[in-house]
Amino acid sequence: MIAQVIVDIAASQTDRVFEYHIPDDLSGVAIGSRVVVPFGKRKLQGFVVGISKTTDYDGKLRDLLLVTDEQPPLTKELVELSAFLAKAIFAFRISILQTMLPRVMRANYRKILIPLTPEAKKLPYFQQTAHEVDKITDPEELKFVQKLLKDNQAKIEYLVENQAKEKHELIYLPALANGQYQELYEQTRKTATKQRALLMDLVTARNSYPKSGSAMHDQGFSSALLKAAEEKGWIKCKEVEVYRDPLADVASKKPAELKLNPEQAKALAKIGQAISDQQAHPFLLEGVTGSGKTEVYLRAISQALSAGRNALMLVPEISLTPQMVRQVRERFGQEVAVLHSALSDGERYDEWRRIRRGEARVVVGARSAVFAPLENIGLIIIDEEHEASYKQEDNPRYHARDVALWRAKFHHCPLVLGSATPSLASRARAQKGLYTLLRLTERANQHPLPEVKIIDLKQAAFAGGQYDLSTELASAIQERLARHEQVILMLNRRGFANFMLCRDCGFVLQCPNCDLSLTMHKAAGEMRCHYCGHHEPIPKRCPNCHSSQIRFMGTGTQKVEQELTELFPGVRIIRMDVDTTRRKGSYKRKLDAFGRKEADILLGTQMIAKGLDFPNVTLVGVINADTGLWVPDYNASERTFQLLTQVAGRAGRAEKKGQVLIQTYNPEHYAIRLAQTQDYEQFYRYEMRMRHAGDYPPYYYTVLISVAAKNETNAAREAFKIRRQLNQQLHPETIVLGPTPSAISRLKNQYYYQILVKYKKEPKLNDLLHQIQDAGQKVKKYGLTINIDNEPERIM
Ligand SMILES: Nc1ncnc2c1ncn2[C@@H]1O[C@H](COP(=O)(O)OP(=O)(O)OP(=O)(O)O)[C@@H](O)[C@H]1O
Ligand SMILES: [Zn+2]
Ligand SMILES: [Zn+2]
């Protein structure tokens, strides 16, 4: 038998199947197995993606060396998915296979120097520990080693190490029948109190065995006592694997008996029908903030489980929504596994294995959990489906939503995309009937949406010297402090510090061709459009009103925190940004503290906008709504609208009425006006018109091709060559923009040029791009790298 293997080198020359003979003692190998294979004179980790009886290869195939795991880590489904994705997103298949698995399952390679001849073996050099060739830095030593190798005195042994480690624990079980313990108890001296206590425990608490070593110790049974008991044949001791459980502290809870409102009930019925009919149908659940989408998800999961199937639920970077994870765990207990980046490697590996072994039936996780090795899936949910974080920014550049669509088809199960502010792409698909639109138009508990007020910063008076807080926002905060209610303040960090804004008239400098803001390149002294390549000098005065009060936008949470403490002495603030939440678990700790009312104000970046449900929050303030509006991306308005609507939704979720104040220099902008009324549907219609007029998605599909090189001319030349190729082979209606230097045109001393292709129908494009990519790999020796991003979230 022959195994088809994808080996662990991400390069175009090795991005294909290699064949190996399966020796008799490894006949347990299966599709999805992780293996070690010889490759040249090295050894590599690989994955079996196919098994066949015959081969076209004339020579003698080499043998597989090892099958790493008892159970193949990848299911057949995932192997198939990897083939599909590799083609769709221009990634190496090995990169995708590795993305599907926990990081610890990547191999660790070591090159060890081994003496060959008897003389060499006697050398003092080999009397010490093993020498790792790659770690030798001393030039003298290197010379010495090279000579040994040249003279065949030593050789290099290649090791492929499995980094995945299981955690083990001792457990104790009774070895005798109940009656025998009774007898032993009576025979044992009264003074041997510990022994008698153990025997008594074995009689009276027999049902609680097997017990872990730590449980025994907690009961006062020492290791010495247990050892003696084992020797006497009273008990047996076994080493078993234990899971590291990231949610060990969450207790199961009976769900509160909520009666679904009619809209929720209707949505659930539709989804439930698709679960029982095993229909691979996507739903878009568009529900205003606080409309009870979570309850619909949880009940749908329940239905899938009752139907004997499993459920997969994605949430945006989970550590950011601890409240959601808790709820799922409370409802479904031990059947829930979580996967996200804040887990330790060990926890992640264990959760992953519980899923692979079929011990977890509900998986909640962030983006990469879309590859969870869950079988028999009956429902997939993506919460906050509009979130950009569902798209991976570097290779392999997959979008979790597209992967979920593929898996839903494979398993014949519904996919539920939920959001208060769906992505335009999904909403447009619902419009076309590709997805079924389900709407929740009111808050579940009948409380009104909060009242939103816009503060025009061009007219406003400022409370402090920093120009961050208007007097109106400051006095609203003061009121809440006096009433012991809580405040959430958000500082928008998107598009930070690099566009021009006039403080007098609110003008933002934009590209004359693209209606996108220009980005400042200080070093070059230029404002540039990253879409079409337009550039002009950095202005000294406002081009609109000639005021000299222009600013290059940017402010930080620390600065705002300082201003708050000056204005409200004694105020308790919890600050959340990338700096204060870097440590593991600190995000959750801070939120918990805020929930316990240990602070008056939660001040943070967009990371606080989503999913939080704090009943005592009655005021939400947005310090700067504008910054996100002018980032040079076609979806800047969409992102701004989503962010403002989401953050507004954090106010007044319980009994107390909520208020939202949005500070902006652009009160007339439609994204801000419509966020004020929290009217997603109207925003959708308006934004679709804008996209149509500008030939942007979802009216067009997009692909971004970027070329990087150490030498700027080489990058540009290759980019222009690609553009010519595209122009020759694509339809005339297809729009090819660029090449233009990327926003960060130089990164780690590489220059970047990019081309954007916008098309409606180009059946040949995927193949053409694969050709371009392969050709690009051949010129890699000139230091060129070509990256292709299908449906980029950012085109900066
Ligand atoms: N049928 C119901 N009756 C009463 N209360 C409900 C009902 N359904 C949900 N709720 C409550 O309404 C609140 C908001 O629900 P939930 O957090 O699910 O909203 P959501 O739609 O996910 O909001 P967001 O998009 O803002 O995260 C929760 O406290 C939830 O317990
Ligand atoms: Zn432009
Ligand atoms: Zn101006």
Short mmCIF file of C-alpha atoms and ligand atoms in Angstrom, two decimals, residues 510-518 528-535, ligand 2:
data_model
loop_
_atom_site.label_atom_id
_atom_site.label_comp_id
_atom_site.label_asym_id
_atom_site.label_seq_id
_atom_site.Cartn_x
_atom_site.Cartn_y
_atom_site.Cartn_z
CA GLN A 510 -9.35 62.88 0.36
CA CYS A 511 -8.22 61.42 -2.93
CA PRO A 512 -9.71 63.26 -5.93
CA ASN A 513 -10.28 59.96 -7.74
CA CYS A 514 -11.44 57.62 -5.05
CA ASP A 515 -13.34 59.46 -2.30
CA LEU A 516 -11.04 57.83 0.21
CA SER A 517 -8.87 59.67 2.67
CA LEU A 518 -5.23 60.21 1.95
CA ARG A 528 -1.01 59.24 -0.62
CA CYS A 529 -3.98 57.29 -1.86
CA HIS A 530 -3.38 53.61 -1.40
CA TYR A 531 -6.08 52.72 -3.74
CA CYS A 532 -5.11 54.40 -6.99
CA GLY A 533 -1.67 55.77 -6.30
CA HIS A 534 -2.54 59.49 -6.27
CA HIS A 535 -0.21 61.60 -4.13
ZN ZN B 2 -7.16 57.41 -5.22
#
